[in-house]
XYZ file of C-alpha atoms in Angstrom:
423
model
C 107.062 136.250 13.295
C 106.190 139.912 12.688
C 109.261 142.392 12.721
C 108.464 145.751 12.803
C 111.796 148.249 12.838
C 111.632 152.138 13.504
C 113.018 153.666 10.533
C 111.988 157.128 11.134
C 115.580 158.402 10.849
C 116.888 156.089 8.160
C 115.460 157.752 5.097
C 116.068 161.414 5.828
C 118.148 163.792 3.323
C 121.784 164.629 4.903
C 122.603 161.521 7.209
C 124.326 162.130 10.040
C 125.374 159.587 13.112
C 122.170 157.769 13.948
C 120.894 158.355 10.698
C 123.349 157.001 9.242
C 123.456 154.035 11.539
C 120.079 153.363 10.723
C 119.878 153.145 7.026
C 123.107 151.241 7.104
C 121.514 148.097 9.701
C 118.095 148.261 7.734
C 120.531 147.903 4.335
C 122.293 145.375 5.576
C 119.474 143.412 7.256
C 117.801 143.040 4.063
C 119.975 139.442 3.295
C 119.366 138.534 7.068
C 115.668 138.813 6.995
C 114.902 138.581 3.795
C 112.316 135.817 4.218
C 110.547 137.564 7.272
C 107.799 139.751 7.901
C 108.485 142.873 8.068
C 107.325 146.443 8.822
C 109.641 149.966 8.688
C 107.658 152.385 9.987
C 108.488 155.728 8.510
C 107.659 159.314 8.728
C 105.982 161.284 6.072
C 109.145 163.549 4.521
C 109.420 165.850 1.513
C 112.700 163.498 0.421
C 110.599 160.143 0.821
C 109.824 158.529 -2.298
C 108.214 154.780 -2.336
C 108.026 153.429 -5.833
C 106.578 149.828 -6.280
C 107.338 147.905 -9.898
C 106.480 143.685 -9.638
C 105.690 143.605 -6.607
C 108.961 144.817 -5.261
C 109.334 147.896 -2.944
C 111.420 150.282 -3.215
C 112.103 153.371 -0.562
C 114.389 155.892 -2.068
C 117.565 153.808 -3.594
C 116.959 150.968 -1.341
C 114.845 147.806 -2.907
C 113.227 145.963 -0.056
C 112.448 141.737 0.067
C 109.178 140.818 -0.913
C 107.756 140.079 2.404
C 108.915 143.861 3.545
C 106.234 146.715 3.807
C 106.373 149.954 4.717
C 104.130 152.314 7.070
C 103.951 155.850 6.651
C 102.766 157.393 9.570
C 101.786 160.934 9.439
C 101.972 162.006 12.844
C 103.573 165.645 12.323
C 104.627 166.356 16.342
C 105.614 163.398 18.741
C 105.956 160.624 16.202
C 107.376 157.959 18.453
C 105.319 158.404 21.332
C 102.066 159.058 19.507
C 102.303 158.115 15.808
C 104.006 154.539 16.613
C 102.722 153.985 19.468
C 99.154 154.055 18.011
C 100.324 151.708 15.257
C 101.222 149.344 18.061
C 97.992 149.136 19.040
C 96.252 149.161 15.859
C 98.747 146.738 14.078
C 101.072 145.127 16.782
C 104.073 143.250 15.828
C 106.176 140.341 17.895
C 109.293 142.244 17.976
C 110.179 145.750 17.658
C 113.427 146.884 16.693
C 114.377 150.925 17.366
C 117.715 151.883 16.648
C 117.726 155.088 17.778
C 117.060 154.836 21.533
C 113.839 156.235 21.525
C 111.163 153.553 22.577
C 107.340 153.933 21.995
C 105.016 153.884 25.392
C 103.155 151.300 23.219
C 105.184 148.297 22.235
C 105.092 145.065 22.709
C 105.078 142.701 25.426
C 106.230 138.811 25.513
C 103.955 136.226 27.614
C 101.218 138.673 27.955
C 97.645 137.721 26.200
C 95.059 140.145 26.560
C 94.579 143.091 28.169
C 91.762 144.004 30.759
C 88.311 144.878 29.469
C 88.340 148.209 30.783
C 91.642 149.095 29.430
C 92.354 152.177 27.367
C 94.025 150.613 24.760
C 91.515 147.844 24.340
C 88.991 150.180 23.900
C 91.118 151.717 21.147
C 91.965 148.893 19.262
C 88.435 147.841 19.711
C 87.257 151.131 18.403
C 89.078 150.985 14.910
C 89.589 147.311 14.404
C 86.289 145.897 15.919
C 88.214 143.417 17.666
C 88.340 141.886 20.967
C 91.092 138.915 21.004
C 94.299 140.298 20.491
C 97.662 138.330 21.638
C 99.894 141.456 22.155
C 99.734 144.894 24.692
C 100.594 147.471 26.680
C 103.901 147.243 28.595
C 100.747 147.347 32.239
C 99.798 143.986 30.962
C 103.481 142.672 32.539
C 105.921 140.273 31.312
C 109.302 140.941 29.676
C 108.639 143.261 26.610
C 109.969 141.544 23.032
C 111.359 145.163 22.349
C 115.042 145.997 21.395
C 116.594 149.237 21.549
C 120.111 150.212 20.319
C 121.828 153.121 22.903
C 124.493 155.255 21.182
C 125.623 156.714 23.575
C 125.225 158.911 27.429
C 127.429 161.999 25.921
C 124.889 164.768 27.648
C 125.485 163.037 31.019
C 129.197 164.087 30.388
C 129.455 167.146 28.483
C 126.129 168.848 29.223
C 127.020 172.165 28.254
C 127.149 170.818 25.015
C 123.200 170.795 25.212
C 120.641 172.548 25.617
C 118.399 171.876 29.285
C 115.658 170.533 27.518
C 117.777 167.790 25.535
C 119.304 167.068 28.179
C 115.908 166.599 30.578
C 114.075 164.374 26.687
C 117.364 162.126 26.567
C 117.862 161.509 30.044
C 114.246 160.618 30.792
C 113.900 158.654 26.792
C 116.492 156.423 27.023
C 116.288 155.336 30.837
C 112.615 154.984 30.583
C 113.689 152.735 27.016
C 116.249 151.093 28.915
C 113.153 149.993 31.443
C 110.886 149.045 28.859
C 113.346 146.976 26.405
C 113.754 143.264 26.601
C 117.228 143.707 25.176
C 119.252 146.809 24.816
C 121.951 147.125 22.199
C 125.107 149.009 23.353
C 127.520 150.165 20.585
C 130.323 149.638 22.588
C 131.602 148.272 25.637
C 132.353 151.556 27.037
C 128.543 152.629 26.588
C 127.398 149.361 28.250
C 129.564 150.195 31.183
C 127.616 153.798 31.713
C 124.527 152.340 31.201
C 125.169 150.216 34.225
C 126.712 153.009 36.503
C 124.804 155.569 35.886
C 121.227 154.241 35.057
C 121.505 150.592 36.380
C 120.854 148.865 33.483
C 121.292 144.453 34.853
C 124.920 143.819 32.779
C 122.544 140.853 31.115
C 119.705 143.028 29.548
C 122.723 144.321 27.489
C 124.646 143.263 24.227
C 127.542 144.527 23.006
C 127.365 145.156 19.295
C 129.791 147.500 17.125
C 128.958 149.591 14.756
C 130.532 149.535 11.042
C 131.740 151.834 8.517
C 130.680 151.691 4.894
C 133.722 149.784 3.423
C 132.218 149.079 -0.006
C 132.742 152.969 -0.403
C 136.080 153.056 1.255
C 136.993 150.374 -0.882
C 136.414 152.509 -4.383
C 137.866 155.337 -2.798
C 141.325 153.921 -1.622
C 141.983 152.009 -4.943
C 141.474 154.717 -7.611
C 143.824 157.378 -8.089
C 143.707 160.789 -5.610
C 141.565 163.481 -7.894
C 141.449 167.242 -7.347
C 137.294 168.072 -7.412
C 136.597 169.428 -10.703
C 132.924 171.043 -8.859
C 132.457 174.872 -9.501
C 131.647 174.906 -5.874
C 134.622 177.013 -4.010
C 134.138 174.516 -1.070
C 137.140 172.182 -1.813
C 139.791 174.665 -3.808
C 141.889 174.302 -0.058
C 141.850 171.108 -0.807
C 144.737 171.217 -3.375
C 146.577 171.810 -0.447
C 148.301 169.639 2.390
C 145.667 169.759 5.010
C 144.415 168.378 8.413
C 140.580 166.952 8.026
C 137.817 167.045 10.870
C 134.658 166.162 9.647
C 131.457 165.897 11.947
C 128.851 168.215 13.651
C 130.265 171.770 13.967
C 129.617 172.299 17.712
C 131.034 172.235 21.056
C 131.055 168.533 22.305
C 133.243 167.618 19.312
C 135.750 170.034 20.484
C 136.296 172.177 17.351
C 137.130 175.299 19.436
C 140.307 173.524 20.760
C 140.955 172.049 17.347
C 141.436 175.909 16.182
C 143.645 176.337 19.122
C 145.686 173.333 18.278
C 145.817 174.581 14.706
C 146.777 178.105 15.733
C 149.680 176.474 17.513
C 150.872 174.367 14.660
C 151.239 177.582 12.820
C 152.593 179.876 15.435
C 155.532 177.536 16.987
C 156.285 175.090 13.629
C 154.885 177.314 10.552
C 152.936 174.504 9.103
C 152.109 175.164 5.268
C 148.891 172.853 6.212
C 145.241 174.309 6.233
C 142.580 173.022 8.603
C 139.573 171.958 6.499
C 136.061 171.471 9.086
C 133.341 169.282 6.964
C 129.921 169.244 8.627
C 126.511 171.246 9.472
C 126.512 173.608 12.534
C 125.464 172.132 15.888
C 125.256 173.190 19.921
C 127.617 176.182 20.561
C 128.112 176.942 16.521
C 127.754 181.034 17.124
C 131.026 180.609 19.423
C 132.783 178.333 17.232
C 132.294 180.881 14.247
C 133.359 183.678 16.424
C 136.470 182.122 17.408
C 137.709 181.600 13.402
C 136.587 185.134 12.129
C 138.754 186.046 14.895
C 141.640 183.568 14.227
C 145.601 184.930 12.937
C 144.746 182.042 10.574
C 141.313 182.416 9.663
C 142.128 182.361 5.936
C 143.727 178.599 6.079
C 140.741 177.603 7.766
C 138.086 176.689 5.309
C 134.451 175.855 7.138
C 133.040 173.695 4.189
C 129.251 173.043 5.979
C 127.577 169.440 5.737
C 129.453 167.496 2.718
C 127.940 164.855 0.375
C 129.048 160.978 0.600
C 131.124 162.168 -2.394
C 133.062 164.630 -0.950
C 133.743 162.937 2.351
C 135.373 160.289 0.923
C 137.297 162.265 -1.264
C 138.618 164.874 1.711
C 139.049 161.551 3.865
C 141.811 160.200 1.216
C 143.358 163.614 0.246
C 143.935 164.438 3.928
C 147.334 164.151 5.996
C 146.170 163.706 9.061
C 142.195 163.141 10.450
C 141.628 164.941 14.011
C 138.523 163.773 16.235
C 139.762 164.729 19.801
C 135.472 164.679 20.355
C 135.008 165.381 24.159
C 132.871 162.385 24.381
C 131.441 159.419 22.037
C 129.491 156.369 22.243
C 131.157 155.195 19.202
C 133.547 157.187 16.565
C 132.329 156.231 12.839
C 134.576 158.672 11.479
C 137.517 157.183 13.107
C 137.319 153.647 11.265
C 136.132 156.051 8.120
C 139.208 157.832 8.083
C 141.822 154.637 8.963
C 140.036 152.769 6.204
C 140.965 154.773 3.618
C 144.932 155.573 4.832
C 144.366 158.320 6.656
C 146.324 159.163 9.584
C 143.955 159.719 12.933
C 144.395 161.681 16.229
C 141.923 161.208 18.735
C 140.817 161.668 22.343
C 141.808 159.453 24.440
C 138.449 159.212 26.402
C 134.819 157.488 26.037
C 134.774 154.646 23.244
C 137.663 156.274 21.342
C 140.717 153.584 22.726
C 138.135 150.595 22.471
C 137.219 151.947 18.839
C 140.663 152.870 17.529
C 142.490 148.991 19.272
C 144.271 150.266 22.399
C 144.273 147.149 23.686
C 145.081 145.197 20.309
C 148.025 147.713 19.942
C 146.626 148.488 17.086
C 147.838 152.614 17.401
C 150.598 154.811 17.946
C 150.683 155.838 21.846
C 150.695 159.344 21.048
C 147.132 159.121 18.637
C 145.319 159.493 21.378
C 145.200 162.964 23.167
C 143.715 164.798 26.062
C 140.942 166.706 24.031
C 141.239 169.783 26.829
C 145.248 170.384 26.280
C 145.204 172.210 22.645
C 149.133 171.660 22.978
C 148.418 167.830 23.587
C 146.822 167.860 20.142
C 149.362 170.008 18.258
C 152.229 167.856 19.242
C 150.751 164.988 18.605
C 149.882 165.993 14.894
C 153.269 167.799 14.532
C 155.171 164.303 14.998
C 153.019 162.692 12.458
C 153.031 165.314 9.666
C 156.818 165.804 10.365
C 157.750 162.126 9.965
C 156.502 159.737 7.360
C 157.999 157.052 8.547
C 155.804 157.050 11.617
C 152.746 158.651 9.817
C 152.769 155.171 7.391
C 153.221 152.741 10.296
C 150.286 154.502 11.622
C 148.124 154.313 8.710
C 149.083 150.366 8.592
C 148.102 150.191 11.902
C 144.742 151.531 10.915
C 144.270 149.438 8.091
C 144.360 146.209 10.440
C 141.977 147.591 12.735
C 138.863 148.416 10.293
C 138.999 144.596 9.552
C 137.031 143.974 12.859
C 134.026 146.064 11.951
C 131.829 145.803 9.380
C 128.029 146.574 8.899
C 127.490 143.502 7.768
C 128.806 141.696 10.785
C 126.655 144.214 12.566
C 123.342 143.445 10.942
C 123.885 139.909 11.268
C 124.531 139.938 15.209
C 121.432 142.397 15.758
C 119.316 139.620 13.422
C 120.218 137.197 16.132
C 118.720 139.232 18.630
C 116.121 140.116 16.795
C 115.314 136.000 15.878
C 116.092 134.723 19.585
């Protein structure tokens, strides 16, 4: 069997959400496939660097199995639909594994043979490879296609000011026409699966539940040495010395940062918190506004707007902080949640989308009042005010966390998407 796994996203420089989901399942399915044949297909970056020494592979810091190989394909402007979907026809593979939603018009197609004589991509194949009898095809040749695609998420479908018209108009049409073509789709969460079956019709069987992880080997270091203050020149973390609350993620509009400002203004105004409000991340959708609204705060000088953080640093705001805030408007999954618990952090959140499944609602797993309405701004400052104000709760909290990051792992994730990848 012939695996071939998009990992145009996986090797990029400053890893965000899919990105980082991504290189952390093609990591962690090294073990799991390690005897297999497989392809990542990547694109041609200034960061990529493929180094070969014995016969061993290696892209960037990760060393890939033997039996791995990677593609560069140079395709500058519509990669997926053009570069990879060429490569499917030149090079076709029995399954094809896309975790980012986006699935080629070319891929491949179980119980299907050979395609017409007069079909395009015949000809095409037929033109470069001088071949005629080929096993694998266009999705027109029929039968289920051997394709799996992960779905993070329908957050445009529910906050669509939060993007522009035409992302909304490429993910809408992407990911239902990827929900058509797929043999199995990958849901990150149960909540996802169930808007995938209002709102696009997806059959509840074409779909499997798998959760994401968080990068506990990192947590791990982090929570067991002792709390440092960052030696770096770099002005970015001297608030950081201080007690502060910690949101870290895209700077934009669908995580709600403008009402975690208000919330903040609040905490200052009616209970003259000594805490700063630290925001880790690279701008997004809506940024200008955002910007506007803290040059404009009372409190603008305890907010500090670090921009897009290292691994380093996240790990090291994530344990220094008092209290993690992620009242997100919508999300298909929540990383940073199970980031922050797993290293003792405190964590208010919305209570909306994937958040309660995420954070163990239903395990009771969290305090009642971690989870807010992300439009009430006073919602959110009460809620952090009764955690910073008693420790007693804030460390039952933090325990609380502690139990619930022992369900995910991206280990346990890599395995369960090798089964459906093997089937």
């Amino acid at each position: 069997m012939k695996i071939g796994i998009d990992a145009s996203r996986a090797f990029i420089k400053n890893r965000t959400g899919i990105e980082e989901y991504s290189y952390q399942v093609i990591k962690n399915l090294r073990d799991k496939l390690k005897d297999r044949q497989v392809v990542l297909y990547v694109k041609k970056t200034y960061n990529l660097q493929l180094t070969t020494y014995n016969g061993v592979v290696k892209i960037n810091d990760l060393e890939l199995p033997k039996s791995w190989q990677i593609k560069v394909i140079k395709f500058p402007r519509f990669w997926t639909q053009l570069g990879l979907s060429l490569e499917m026809i030149l090079h076709p593979v029995d399954v094809l594994f896309v975790p980012a939603h986006t699935v080629p018009a070319v891929h491949p197609a179980r119980n299907a043979t050979r395609l017409f004589n007069n079909s395009f991509v015949w000809y095409i194949r037929k033109f470069f490879n001088n071949k005629e009898d080929w096993q694998y095809s266009h999705s027109v040749a029929g039968g289920p296609k051997n394709t799996i695609v992960v779905i993070h998420g329908l957050e445009y479908e529910f906050c669509p000011n939060a993007y522009s018209w035409w992302d909304r108009v490429y993910m809408r049409g992407t990911i239902k026409k990827s929900c058509q073509w797929a043999k199995t789709i990958i849901s990150v969460s149960n909540n996802t699966k169930l808007d995938l079956i209002k709102l696009y019709k997806v059959p509840d069987e074409k779909i499997r539940v798998i959760y994401e992880g968080y990068d506990s080997h990192q947590s791990s270091a982090i929570s067991h040495q002792e709390t440092k203050t960052s030696d770096k020149s770099d002005d970015r973390l001297l608030m950081t010395d201080d007690k502060f609350l910690l949101f870290v993620g895209r700077i934009e509009e669908r995580k709600n940062v403008g009402n975690i400002i208000k919330a903040f203004e609040i905490l200052k105004e009616e209970y003259n918190i000594l805490h700063k409000l630290v925001l880790a991340g690279k701008p997004g959708h809506g940024y200008e506004n955002i910007k506007y609204q803290i040059t404009n705060s009372k409190y603008k000088e305890s907010i500090a707007e670090l921009g897009f953080v290292s691994e380093e640093e996240k790990w090291e705001l994530l344990k220094k902080a008092d209290v993690f805030v992620f009242p997100t408007l919508y999300e298909g999954f929540g990383i940073p949640v199970l980031e922050a618990q797993s290293v003792g952090c405190a964590v208010v959140a919305s209570n909306n989308s994937s958040i309660p499944e995420i954070i163990a609602v239903e395990a009771r797993l969290i305090a009642p009042l971690q989870l807010v309405n992300p439009q009430d701004p006073q919602d959110i400052a009460q809620a952090l005010y009764k955690i910073i104000s008693d420790e007693t709760l804030k460390n039952a909290i933090i325990q609380k966390g502690l139990e619930n990051v022992k369900r995910f792992s991206w280990d346990k994730c890599a395995q369960e998407i090798a089964e459906v990848l093997l089937k």
